[in-house]
XYZ file of C-alpha atoms in Angstrom:
137
model
C 62.376 -87.060 -11.758
C 60.218 -87.859 -8.967
C 57.282 -90.780 -8.616
C 54.321 -91.318 -9.781
C 51.948 -92.381 -7.124
C 51.796 -95.954 -8.122
C 55.337 -95.442 -7.788
C 56.813 -95.777 -10.604
C 60.022 -93.195 -12.052
C 58.373 -89.998 -13.705
C 60.169 -87.448 -15.129
C 57.677 -85.209 -16.298
C 58.441 -85.442 -20.065
C 56.519 -87.449 -22.954
C 57.929 -88.559 -25.914
C 54.536 -88.689 -27.850
C 54.853 -91.182 -31.104
C 52.067 -90.799 -34.103
C 49.885 -93.575 -33.162
C 49.437 -91.725 -30.070
C 51.466 -93.713 -27.662
C 53.507 -92.034 -24.790
C 56.732 -93.335 -23.183
C 58.526 -90.944 -20.422
C 61.127 -89.380 -21.961
C 63.805 -89.249 -19.224
C 67.596 -88.177 -20.592
C 70.529 -89.946 -19.061
C 69.046 -93.389 -19.207
C 71.417 -94.420 -22.089
C 70.739 -95.756 -25.329
C 71.994 -99.033 -25.392
C 70.341 -99.551 -28.787
C 73.495 -97.644 -29.840
C 75.813 -100.028 -29.096
C 76.899 -102.150 -31.761
C 75.838 -105.427 -31.087
C 79.208 -107.733 -32.497
C 81.312 -105.188 -30.294
C 79.232 -106.734 -27.594
C 79.914 -110.016 -28.948
C 83.581 -109.826 -29.245
C 83.791 -108.859 -25.651
C 81.929 -111.780 -24.190
C 84.149 -113.765 -26.133
C 86.901 -112.237 -23.300
C 84.248 -113.068 -20.545
C 84.199 -116.028 -22.142
C 87.900 -116.637 -22.302
C 88.456 -116.073 -18.475
C 85.921 -118.475 -17.443
C 87.710 -121.244 -18.749
C 90.775 -119.991 -17.678
C 89.935 -118.650 -14.297
C 86.265 -119.535 -13.459
C 83.099 -117.926 -14.617
C 82.076 -115.092 -12.276
C 86.268 -115.243 -10.728
C 86.687 -111.492 -11.966
C 83.610 -110.335 -9.830
C 85.235 -111.408 -6.682
C 87.319 -107.851 -7.090
C 90.831 -106.878 -8.005
C 93.230 -104.093 -7.106
C 91.438 -101.049 -9.535
C 95.719 -100.333 -10.805
C 95.333 -104.740 -11.944
C 92.917 -103.531 -14.665
C 94.370 -100.138 -15.786
C 98.119 -102.188 -16.030
C 96.625 -104.654 -17.879
C 94.454 -101.966 -20.710
C 97.851 -100.136 -20.874
C 99.886 -103.491 -22.087
C 97.415 -104.442 -24.661
C 97.103 -100.724 -25.565
C 100.587 -100.521 -26.589
C 100.806 -103.899 -28.027
C 97.878 -102.674 -30.481
C 99.475 -99.158 -31.056
C 102.639 -101.196 -31.818
C 100.738 -103.151 -34.278
C 100.623 -106.255 -32.777
C 97.543 -108.862 -33.410
C 99.073 -112.275 -31.724
C 95.998 -110.653 -29.303
C 92.195 -109.696 -29.473
C 94.457 -106.893 -27.613
C 91.973 -103.836 -28.649
C 88.683 -106.077 -27.003
C 90.940 -107.090 -24.010
C 91.261 -102.917 -23.257
C 87.218 -102.558 -23.409
C 87.066 -105.982 -21.206
C 89.389 -103.949 -18.993
C 87.941 -100.921 -18.615
C 84.577 -102.925 -17.837
C 86.732 -104.544 -14.570
C 87.343 -101.034 -13.358
C 84.490 -99.602 -13.565
C 82.262 -102.349 -12.500
C 84.796 -103.099 -9.785
C 84.964 -99.206 -9.377
C 81.397 -98.446 -8.872
C 80.885 -101.524 -6.487
C 83.350 -99.794 -4.328
C 81.630 -96.283 -3.973
C 79.057 -98.552 -3.113
C 80.534 -100.363 0.025
C 79.895 -103.304 -2.230
C 83.511 -103.927 -2.706
C 86.442 -103.510 -0.010
C 87.735 -99.562 -0.424
C 91.250 -101.122 0.076
C 91.092 -102.224 -3.608
C 90.749 -98.748 -5.179
C 94.896 -97.861 -5.424
C 95.074 -95.732 -8.022
C 96.388 -91.921 -6.621
C 95.232 -88.924 -7.055
C 98.630 -87.781 -8.792
C 96.723 -83.774 -8.386
C 96.655 -83.800 -5.017
C 99.120 -81.650 -2.632
C 99.015 -84.735 0.237
C 101.361 -87.651 -1.028
C 100.070 -91.219 -1.031
C 96.219 -90.038 -1.896
C 93.501 -91.806 -3.323
C 91.436 -90.767 -6.370
C 88.136 -91.651 -6.459
C 87.717 -94.698 -8.320
C 84.839 -92.737 -11.062
C 83.542 -89.412 -11.847
C 80.311 -87.903 -10.784
C 79.217 -89.165 -13.763
C 79.547 -92.563 -13.564
């Protein structure tokens, strides 16, 4: 990855279309067009419900990562048990979005490091805290 003279990021790879048009073809950009829009819509309903119950952007203020994991695990257990009294699958996804969002902001220093309360269970040091996300994230 490098910047061109005009400041545009450029991978040096090109996709050439039948029309002759070209586009930078950097891998790792993601493929949002592959994400099912109806799944995004289902998750957006959990965001809407939360905005009514708490406030529109309440979750963005930050909460300990373990809260997201605990909630996701409870919803996953209920989903696996066959309960359909709530949108448990969608709530698992919502909680993981919250975890990733908060973990990333912690890595950037935009949320307090104390919100990362996830133990590094493979560490020889008792009480060690794990990195919130993998290097890929």
